[in-house]
Amino acid sequence: MNINFAQFTPGMSFGGGILIGLATIALVLFCGRIAGISGILGGLLQRKTNDRSWRVAFLAGIMIAPVLYNLLYPLPEIIVTASWPAIIIAGLLVGIGTRLGSGCTSGHGVCGLSRLSLRSLVATLIFMAVGFVTATMLSD
């Protein structure tokens, strides 16, 4: 994947972070739930029927937000150079890591750290370190 860093927009990034924080706060205040995407999606796959509506609404918002954003601003061009098998294998590895780590990056990094969770701190340090090492090894 190639990202054009010449068009980096710190203001937009800051605004996006604020919106993520507000969504996280709203979900905790109104639903008493943590905004970890793997947990939200995983809950949809279970047979519980009493909490599907907020999960569907949250995931729909994640998918609709870029469409709404694109009405006001052009989306950046993203070029994926990996093959479909590599993308599928990477997705499966992320899913396995999410299960082994008891949550995803959004759950640990955004929600867990804001609750001062030691487990989330350790998980975040590990996935950030692995990400740095991987990016360094794979950079041109």
GROMACS .gro file of N, CA and C in nm:
model
  420
    1MET      N    1   0.085  -0.116   0.000
    1MET     CA    2   0.000   0.000   0.000
    1MET      C    3   0.090   0.123   0.000
    2ASN      N    4   0.054   0.220  -0.080
    2ASN     CA    5   0.128   0.345  -0.087
    2ASN      C    6   0.039   0.460  -0.041
    3ILE      N    7   0.090   0.543   0.047
    3ILE     CA    8   0.016   0.659   0.095
    3ILE      C    9   0.097   0.783   0.059
    4ASN      N   10   0.032   0.883   0.003
    4ASN     CA   11   0.098   1.006  -0.035
    4ASN      C   12   0.110   1.097   0.088
    5PHE      N   13   0.226   1.096   0.152
    5PHE     CA   14   0.245   1.174   0.273
    5PHE      C   15   0.258   1.324   0.244
    6ALA      N   16   0.274   1.360   0.118
    6ALA     CA   17   0.279   1.502   0.082
    6ALA      C   18   0.143   1.567   0.105
    7GLN      N   19   0.039   1.488   0.107
    7GLN     CA   20  -0.096   1.540   0.129
    7GLN      C   21  -0.145   1.512   0.271
    8PHE      N   22  -0.054   1.491   0.364
    8PHE     CA   23  -0.090   1.465   0.504
    8PHE      C   24  -0.160   1.588   0.560
    9THR      N   25  -0.269   1.565   0.629
    9THR     CA   26  -0.349   1.676   0.683
    9THR      C   27  -0.362   1.659   0.834
   10PRO      N   28  -0.273   1.720   0.912
   10PRO     CA   29  -0.279   1.703   1.057
   10PRO      C   30  -0.410   1.754   1.118
   11GLY      N   31  -0.466   1.859   1.063
   11GLY     CA   32  -0.593   1.911   1.115
   11GLY      C   33  -0.704   1.810   1.101
   12MET      N   34  -0.714   1.750   0.984
   12MET     CA   35  -0.816   1.647   0.960
   12MET      C   36  -0.790   1.526   1.050
   13SER      N   37  -0.664   1.489   1.067
   13SER     CA   38  -0.631   1.375   1.152
   13SER      C   39  -0.669   1.402   1.296
   14PHE      N   40  -0.642   1.524   1.342
   14PHE     CA   41  -0.680   1.562   1.478
   14PHE      C   42  -0.832   1.558   1.493
   15GLY      N   43  -0.902   1.612   1.394
   15GLY     CA   44  -1.048   1.609   1.398
   15GLY      C   45  -1.103   1.468   1.401
   16GLY      N   46  -1.042   1.379   1.323
   16GLY     CA   47  -1.083   1.239   1.324
   16GLY      C   48  -1.061   1.175   1.459
   17GLY      N   49  -0.948   1.207   1.522
   17GLY     CA   50  -0.920   1.155   1.656
   17GLY      C   51  -1.022   1.204   1.758
   18ILE      N   52  -1.059   1.330   1.747
   18ILE     CA   53  -1.161   1.385   1.836
   18ILE      C   54  -1.294   1.312   1.816
   19LEU      N   55  -1.331   1.288   1.691
   19LEU     CA   56  -1.457   1.216   1.664
   19LEU      C   57  -1.452   1.073   1.718
   20ILE      N   58  -1.339   1.007   1.706
   20ILE     CA   59  -1.325   0.872   1.761
   20ILE      C   60  -1.341   0.877   1.913
   21GLY      N   61  -1.277   0.975   1.976
   21GLY     CA   62  -1.290   0.989   2.120
   21GLY      C   63  -1.433   1.016   2.163
   22LEU      N   64  -1.503   1.103   2.091
   22LEU     CA   65  -1.642   1.133   2.124
   22LEU      C   66  -1.732   1.010   2.105
   23ALA      N   67  -1.708   0.934   1.999
   23ALA     CA   68  -1.787   0.812   1.976
   23ALA      C   69  -1.761   0.711   2.087
   24THR      N   70  -1.637   0.702   2.131
   24THR     CA   71  -1.601   0.611   2.240
   24THR      C   72  -1.670   0.651   2.370
   25ILE      N   73  -1.667   0.779   2.399
   25ILE     CA   74  -1.733   0.830   2.520
   25ILE      C   75  -1.884   0.806   2.513
   26ALA      N   76  -1.943   0.836   2.397
   26ALA     CA   77  -2.088   0.818   2.382
   26ALA      C   78  -2.128   0.672   2.400
   27LEU      N   79  -2.049   0.581   2.345
   27LEU     CA   80  -2.083   0.439   2.357
   27LEU      C   81  -2.075   0.393   2.502
   28VAL      N   82  -1.976   0.440   2.576
   28VAL     CA   83  -1.965   0.405   2.718
   28VAL      C   84  -2.080   0.467   2.798
   29LEU      N   85  -2.108   0.594   2.773
   29LEU     CA   86  -2.212   0.663   2.851
   29LEU      C   87  -2.353   0.609   2.823
   30PHE      N   88  -2.384   0.587   2.695
   30PHE     CA   89  -2.521   0.551   2.659
   30PHE      C   90  -2.547   0.401   2.654
   31CYS      N   91  -2.442   0.323   2.627
   31CYS     CA   92  -2.462   0.178   2.617
   31CYS      C   93  -2.383   0.100   2.721
   32GLY      N   94  -2.290   0.165   2.790
   32GLY     CA   95  -2.207   0.094   2.886
   32GLY      C   96  -2.114  -0.006   2.820
   33ARG      N   97  -2.076   0.020   2.697
   33ARG     CA   98  -1.993  -0.073   2.620
   33ARG      C   99  -1.862  -0.009   2.577
   34ILE      N  100  -1.763  -0.092   2.551
   34ILE     CA  101  -1.632  -0.048   2.504
   34ILE      C  102  -1.631  -0.053   2.352
   35ALA      N  103  -1.571   0.048   2.290
   35ALA     CA  104  -1.571   0.059   2.144
   35ALA      C  105  -1.458  -0.020   2.079
   36GLY      N  106  -1.441  -0.144   2.117
   36GLY     CA  107  -1.346  -0.231   2.050
   36GLY      C  108  -1.416  -0.297   1.932
   37ILE      N  109  -1.367  -0.274   1.813
   37ILE     CA  110  -1.437  -0.320   1.693
   37ILE      C  111  -1.449  -0.472   1.689
   38SER      N  112  -1.346  -0.543   1.730
   38SER     CA  113  -1.354  -0.689   1.726
   38SER      C  114  -1.463  -0.740   1.821
   39GLY      N  115  -1.476  -0.679   1.937
   39GLY     CA  116  -1.581  -0.719   2.031
   39GLY      C  117  -1.720  -0.684   1.980
   40ILE      N  118  -1.731  -0.568   1.916
   40ILE     CA  119  -1.861  -0.527   1.860
   40ILE      C  120  -1.902  -0.622   1.749
   41LEU      N  121  -1.811  -0.651   1.658
   41LEU     CA  122  -1.842  -0.743   1.548
   41LEU      C  123  -1.863  -0.884   1.600
   42GLY      N  124  -1.778  -0.928   1.693
   42GLY     CA  125  -1.793  -1.062   1.750
   42GLY      C  126  -1.927  -1.081   1.819
   43GLY      N  127  -1.977  -0.976   1.884
   43GLY     CA  128  -2.108  -0.983   1.948
   43GLY      C  129  -2.221  -1.001   1.849
   44LEU      N  130  -2.203  -0.950   1.728
   44LEU     CA  131  -2.305  -0.971   1.624
   44LEU      C  132  -2.311  -1.115   1.579
   45LEU      N  133  -2.198  -1.182   1.586
   45LEU     CA  134  -2.191  -1.321   1.540
   45LEU      C  135  -2.244  -1.420   1.643
   46GLN      N  136  -2.268  -1.373   1.766
   46GLN     CA  137  -2.324  -1.459   1.870
   46GLN      C  138  -2.476  -1.459   1.860
   47ARG      N  139  -2.539  -1.546   1.934
   47ARG     CA  140  -2.684  -1.561   1.926
   47ARG      C  141  -2.762  -1.461   2.010
   48LYS      N  142  -2.693  -1.378   2.086
   48LYS     CA  143  -2.763  -1.277   2.165
   48LYS      C  144  -2.842  -1.186   2.072
   49THR      N  145  -2.963  -1.155   2.110
   49THR     CA  146  -3.044  -1.068   2.026
   49THR      C  147  -3.076  -0.935   2.094
   50ASN      N  148  -3.045  -0.921   2.222
   50ASN     CA  149  -3.085  -0.801   2.294
   50ASN      C  150  -2.993  -0.681   2.272
   51ASP      N  151  -2.877  -0.700   2.209
   51ASP     CA  152  -2.788  -0.585   2.189
   51ASP      C  153  -2.739  -0.572   2.046
   52ARG      N  154  -2.814  -0.624   1.953
   52ARG     CA  155  -2.774  -0.616   1.812
   52ARG      C  156  -2.786  -0.475   1.755
   53SER      N  157  -2.887  -0.399   1.797
   53SER     CA  158  -2.915  -0.271   1.732
   53SER      C  159  -2.799  -0.172   1.745
   54TRP      N  160  -2.743  -0.157   1.863
   54TRP     CA  161  -2.634  -0.061   1.876
   54TRP      C  162  -2.508  -0.110   1.803
   55ARG      N  163  -2.488  -0.242   1.799
   55ARG     CA  164  -2.372  -0.297   1.728
   55ARG      C  165  -2.385  -0.269   1.578
   56VAL      N  166  -2.502  -0.295   1.522
   56VAL     CA  167  -2.526  -0.270   1.380
   56VAL      C  168  -2.510  -0.120   1.351
   57ALA      N  169  -2.567  -0.034   1.437
   57ALA     CA  170  -2.557   0.111   1.417
   57ALA      C  171  -2.411   0.157   1.420
   58PHE      N  172  -2.334   0.105   1.514
   58PHE     CA  173  -2.194   0.145   1.527
   58PHE      C  174  -2.114   0.104   1.403
   59LEU      N  175  -2.131  -0.022   1.361
   59LEU     CA  176  -2.059  -0.070   1.243
   59LEU      C  177  -2.106   0.000   1.116
   60ALA      N  178  -2.235   0.028   1.106
   60ALA     CA  179  -2.287   0.102   0.990
   60ALA      C  180  -2.226   0.241   0.985
   61GLY      N  181  -2.213   0.305   1.101
   61GLY     CA  182  -2.151   0.436   1.106
   61GLY      C  183  -2.008   0.434   1.058
   62ILE      N  184  -1.935   0.329   1.092
   62ILE     CA  185  -1.796   0.316   1.046
   62ILE      C  186  -1.790   0.303   0.895
   63MET      N  187  -1.887   0.233   0.837
   63MET     CA  188  -1.887   0.214   0.692
   63MET      C  189  -1.943   0.334   0.616
   64ILE      N  190  -2.038   0.404   0.677
   64ILE     CA  191  -2.102   0.518   0.610
   64ILE      C  192  -2.018   0.645   0.621
   65ALA      N  193  -1.940   0.659   0.727
   65ALA     CA  194  -1.863   0.782   0.749
   65ALA      C  195  -1.773   0.820   0.632
   66PRO      N  196  -1.698   0.726   0.570
   66PRO     CA  197  -1.616   0.767   0.456
   66PRO      C  198  -1.699   0.814   0.337
   67VAL      N  199  -1.817   0.757   0.320
   67VAL     CA  200  -1.905   0.799   0.211
   67VAL      C  201  -1.950   0.943   0.234
   68LEU      N  202  -1.990   0.974   0.356
   68LEU     CA  203  -2.032   1.111   0.389
   68LEU      C  204  -1.914   1.208   0.378
   69TYR      N  205  -1.800   1.167   0.425
   69TYR     CA  206  -1.680   1.251   0.415
   69TYR      C  207  -1.649   1.282   0.270
   70ASN      N  208  -1.663   1.182   0.184
   70ASN     CA  209  -1.632   1.198   0.042
   70ASN      C  210  -1.726   1.297  -0.026
   71LEU      N  211  -1.841   1.324   0.032
   71LEU     CA  212  -1.930   1.425  -0.025
   71LEU      C  213  -1.871   1.566  -0.010
   72LEU      N  214  -1.786   1.585   0.092
   72LEU     CA  215  -1.727   1.716   0.118
   72LEU      C  216  -1.582   1.727   0.070
   73TYR      N  217  -1.508   1.619   0.082
   73TYR     CA  218  -1.366   1.619   0.049
   73TYR      C  219  -1.334   1.494  -0.031
   74PRO      N  220  -1.237   1.503  -0.121
   74PRO     CA  221  -1.198   1.381  -0.194
   74PRO      C  222  -1.123   1.285  -0.101
   75LEU      N  223  -1.151   1.158  -0.116
   75LEU     CA  224  -1.078   1.057  -0.038
   75LEU      C  225  -0.939   1.040  -0.098
   76PRO      N  226  -0.839   1.014  -0.015
   76PRO     CA  227  -0.705   0.994  -0.070
   76PRO      C  228  -0.699   0.865  -0.151
   77GLU      N  229  -0.615   0.866  -0.251
   77GLU     CA  230  -0.599   0.747  -0.333
   77GLU      C  231  -0.513   0.646  -0.257
   78ILE      N  232  -0.562   0.525  -0.247
   78ILE     CA  233  -0.488   0.418  -0.181
   78ILE      C  234  -0.466   0.308  -0.283
   79ILE      N  235  -0.341   0.272  -0.302
   79ILE     CA  236  -0.306   0.168  -0.399
   79ILE      C  237  -0.256   0.047  -0.321
   80VAL      N  238  -0.327  -0.064  -0.333
   80VAL     CA  239  -0.288  -0.188  -0.266
   80VAL      C  240  -0.212  -0.273  -0.366
   81THR      N  241  -0.088  -0.304  -0.333
   81THR     CA  242  -0.005  -0.382  -0.425
   81THR      C  243   0.005  -0.529  -0.384
   82ALA      N  244  -0.053  -0.566  -0.272
   82ALA     CA  245  -0.049  -0.705  -0.226
   82ALA      C  246  -0.148  -0.790  -0.304
   83SER      N  247  -0.122  -0.917  -0.312
   83SER     CA  248  -0.213  -1.009  -0.380
   83SER      C  249  -0.330  -1.044  -0.288
   84TRP      N  250  -0.438  -1.095  -0.347
   84TRP     CA  251  -0.553  -1.135  -0.266
   84TRP      C  252  -0.517  -1.243  -0.164
   85PRO      N  253  -0.438  -1.345  -0.201
   85PRO     CA  254  -0.401  -1.443  -0.097
   85PRO      C  255  -0.326  -1.379   0.020
   86ALA      N  256  -0.236  -1.284  -0.008
   86ALA     CA  257  -0.163  -1.217   0.099
   86ALA      C  258  -0.258  -1.135   0.187
   87ILE      N  259  -0.354  -1.070   0.125
   87ILE     CA  260  -0.451  -0.990   0.201
   87ILE      C  261  -0.537  -1.081   0.289
   88ILE      N  262  -0.579  -1.195   0.236
   88ILE     CA  263  -0.662  -1.288   0.314
   88ILE      C  264  -0.582  -1.346   0.431
   89ILE      N  265  -0.458  -1.387   0.404
   89ILE     CA  266  -0.374  -1.442   0.511
   89ILE      C  267  -0.348  -1.336   0.618
   90ALA      N  268  -0.320  -1.213   0.576
   90ALA     CA  269  -0.297  -1.105   0.672
   90ALA      C  270  -0.422  -1.081   0.757
   91GLY      N  271  -0.539  -1.082   0.695
   91GLY     CA  272  -0.663  -1.064   0.769
   91GLY      C  273  -0.686  -1.174   0.871
   92LEU      N  274  -0.657  -1.298   0.831
   92LEU     CA  275  -0.672  -1.409   0.924
   92LEU      C  276  -0.573  -1.397   1.041
   93LEU      N  277  -0.450  -1.356   1.012
   93LEU     CA  278  -0.352  -1.338   1.119
   93LEU      C  279  -0.393  -1.227   1.215
   94VAL      N  280  -0.450  -1.120   1.161
   94VAL     CA  281  -0.500  -1.012   1.248
   94VAL      C  282  -0.612  -1.066   1.336
   95GLY      N  283  -0.702  -1.144   1.278
   95GLY     CA  284  -0.811  -1.203   1.357
   95GLY      C  285  -0.761  -1.295   1.467
   96ILE      N  286  -0.662  -1.377   1.435
   96ILE     CA  287  -0.604  -1.467   1.535
   96ILE      C  288  -0.537  -1.385   1.645
   97GLY      N  289  -0.462  -1.282   1.607
   97GLY     CA  290  -0.396  -1.197   1.705
   97GLY      C  291  -0.495  -1.124   1.794
   98THR      N  292  -0.607  -1.085   1.735
   98THR     CA  293  -0.711  -1.017   1.812
   98THR      C  294  -0.769  -1.110   1.918
   99ARG      N  295  -0.792  -1.236   1.881
   99ARG     CA  296  -0.844  -1.333   1.979
   99ARG      C  297  -0.741  -1.363   2.086
  100LEU      N  298  -0.615  -1.382   2.045
  100LEU     CA  299  -0.509  -1.413   2.142
  100LEU      C  300  -0.484  -1.295   2.237
  101GLY      N  301  -0.496  -1.173   2.186
  101GLY     CA  302  -0.469  -1.054   2.265
  101GLY      C  303  -0.590  -1.002   2.341
  102SER      N  304  -0.700  -1.075   2.337
  102SER     CA  305  -0.823  -1.035   2.405
  102SER      C  306  -0.872  -0.898   2.362
  103GLY      N  307  -0.858  -0.869   2.236
  103GLY     CA  308  -0.908  -0.742   2.184
  103GLY      C  309  -0.824  -0.690   2.070
  104CYS      N  310  -0.878  -0.589   2.004
  104CYS     CA  311  -0.810  -0.532   1.888
  104CYS      C  312  -0.740  -0.402   1.925
  105THR      N  313  -0.675  -0.342   1.828
  105THR     CA  314  -0.600  -0.220   1.852
  105THR      C  315  -0.691  -0.108   1.901
  106SER      N  316  -0.810  -0.098   1.846
  106SER     CA  317  -0.901   0.009   1.890
  106SER      C  318  -0.947  -0.015   2.033
  107GLY      N  319  -0.976  -0.138   2.066
  107GLY     CA  320  -1.020  -0.169   2.202
  107GLY      C  321  -0.912  -0.142   2.306
  108HIS      N  322  -0.790  -0.188   2.278
  108HIS     CA  323  -0.680  -0.169   2.373
  108HIS      C  324  -0.625  -0.027   2.366
  109GLY      N  325  -0.595   0.019   2.245
  109GLY     CA  326  -0.527   0.147   2.230
  109GLY      C  327  -0.612   0.267   2.266
  110VAL      N  328  -0.737   0.268   2.224
  110VAL     CA  329  -0.824   0.383   2.250
  110VAL      C  330  -0.897   0.367   2.382
  111CYS      N  331  -0.964   0.257   2.397
  111CYS     CA  332  -1.051   0.240   2.515
  111CYS      C  333  -0.976   0.189   2.638
  112GLY      N  334  -0.892   0.091   2.620
  112GLY     CA  335  -0.820   0.034   2.734
  112GLY      C  336  -0.724   0.132   2.798
  113LEU      N  337  -0.649   0.205   2.715
  113LEU     CA  338  -0.555   0.301   2.771
  113LEU      C  339  -0.627   0.415   2.842
  114SER      N  340  -0.742   0.456   2.789
  114SER     CA  341  -0.816   0.564   2.854
  114SER      C  342  -0.874   0.520   2.989
  115ARG      N  343  -0.889   0.388   3.008
  115ARG     CA  344  -0.936   0.335   3.137
  115ARG      C  345  -0.819   0.294   3.226
  116LEU      N  346  -0.696   0.324   3.182
  116LEU     CA  347  -0.574   0.293   3.255
  116LEU      C  348  -0.556   0.143   3.279
  117SER      N  349  -0.594   0.063   3.180
  117SER     CA  350  -0.582  -0.082   3.189
  117SER      C  351  -0.436  -0.124   3.164
  118LEU      N  352  -0.377  -0.194   3.260
  118LEU     CA  353  -0.240  -0.243   3.244
  118LEU      C  354  -0.232  -0.342   3.128
  119ARG      N  355  -0.332  -0.429   3.118
  119ARG     CA  356  -0.334  -0.528   3.008
  119ARG      C  357  -0.335  -0.457   2.873
  120SER      N  358  -0.411  -0.349   2.863
  120SER     CA  359  -0.417  -0.274   2.738
  120SER      C  360  -0.286  -0.202   2.709
  121LEU      N  361  -0.220  -0.153   2.814
  121LEU     CA  362  -0.091  -0.089   2.796
  121LEU      C  363   0.010  -0.188   2.739
  122VAL      N  364   0.016  -0.307   2.797
  122VAL     CA  365   0.109  -0.409   2.749
  122VAL      C  366   0.075  -0.449   2.605
  123ALA      N  367  -0.053  -0.471   2.577
  123ALA     CA  368  -0.095  -0.509   2.442
  123ALA      C  369  -0.059  -0.400   2.342
  124THR      N  370  -0.085  -0.274   2.377
  124THR     CA  371  -0.056  -0.162   2.287
  124THR      C  372   0.094  -0.149   2.261
  125LEU      N  373   0.174  -0.163   2.365
  125LEU     CA  374   0.319  -0.157   2.347
  125LEU      C  375   0.368  -0.270   2.256
  126ILE      N  376   0.311  -0.387   2.272
  126ILE     CA  377   0.353  -0.501   2.188
  126ILE      C  378   0.312  -0.480   2.044
  127PHE      N  379   0.185  -0.443   2.017
  127PHE     CA  380   0.149  -0.431   1.876
  127PHE      C  381   0.213  -0.311   1.810
  128MET      N  382   0.243  -0.205   1.885
  128MET     CA  383   0.315  -0.092   1.826
  128MET      C  384   0.460  -0.132   1.794
  129ALA      N  385   0.525  -0.203   1.885
  129ALA     CA  386   0.663  -0.247   1.861
  129ALA      C  387   0.671  -0.341   1.741
  130VAL      N  388   0.579  -0.436   1.734
  130VAL     CA  389   0.578  -0.528   1.620
  130VAL      C  390   0.549  -0.451   1.491
  131GLY      N  391   0.460  -0.354   1.498
  131GLY     CA  392   0.432  -0.273   1.379
  131GLY      C  393   0.554  -0.195   1.333
  132PHE      N  394   0.628  -0.135   1.427
  132PHE     CA  395   0.749  -0.061   1.391
  132PHE      C  396   0.853  -0.152   1.328
  133VAL      N  397   0.872  -0.269   1.388
  133VAL     CA  398   0.971  -0.364   1.335
  133VAL      C  399   0.930  -0.411   1.196
  134THR      N  400   0.802  -0.446   1.180
  134THR     CA  401   0.754  -0.492   1.050
  134THR      C  402   0.767  -0.385   0.944
  135ALA      N  403   0.727  -0.262   0.975
  135ALA     CA  404   0.738  -0.153   0.878
  135ALA      C  405   0.883  -0.125   0.841
  136THR      N  406   0.972  -0.135   0.939
  136THR     CA  407   1.113  -0.113   0.912
  136THR      C  408   1.169  -0.222   0.823
  137MET      N  409   1.133  -0.345   0.850
  137MET     CA  410   1.184  -0.458   0.771
  137MET      C  411   1.130  -0.457   0.628
  138LEU      N  412   1.009  -0.411   0.611
  138LEU     CA  413   0.944  -0.415   0.478
  138LEU      C  414   0.960  -0.286   0.399
  139SER      N  415   1.019  -0.181   0.459
  139SER     CA  416   1.032  -0.054   0.387
  139SER      C  417   1.140  -0.067   0.279
  140ASP      N  418   1.120   0.013   0.177
  140ASP     CA  419   1.214   0.007   0.063
  140ASP      C  420   1.342   0.080   0.090
   0.00000   0.00000   0.00000
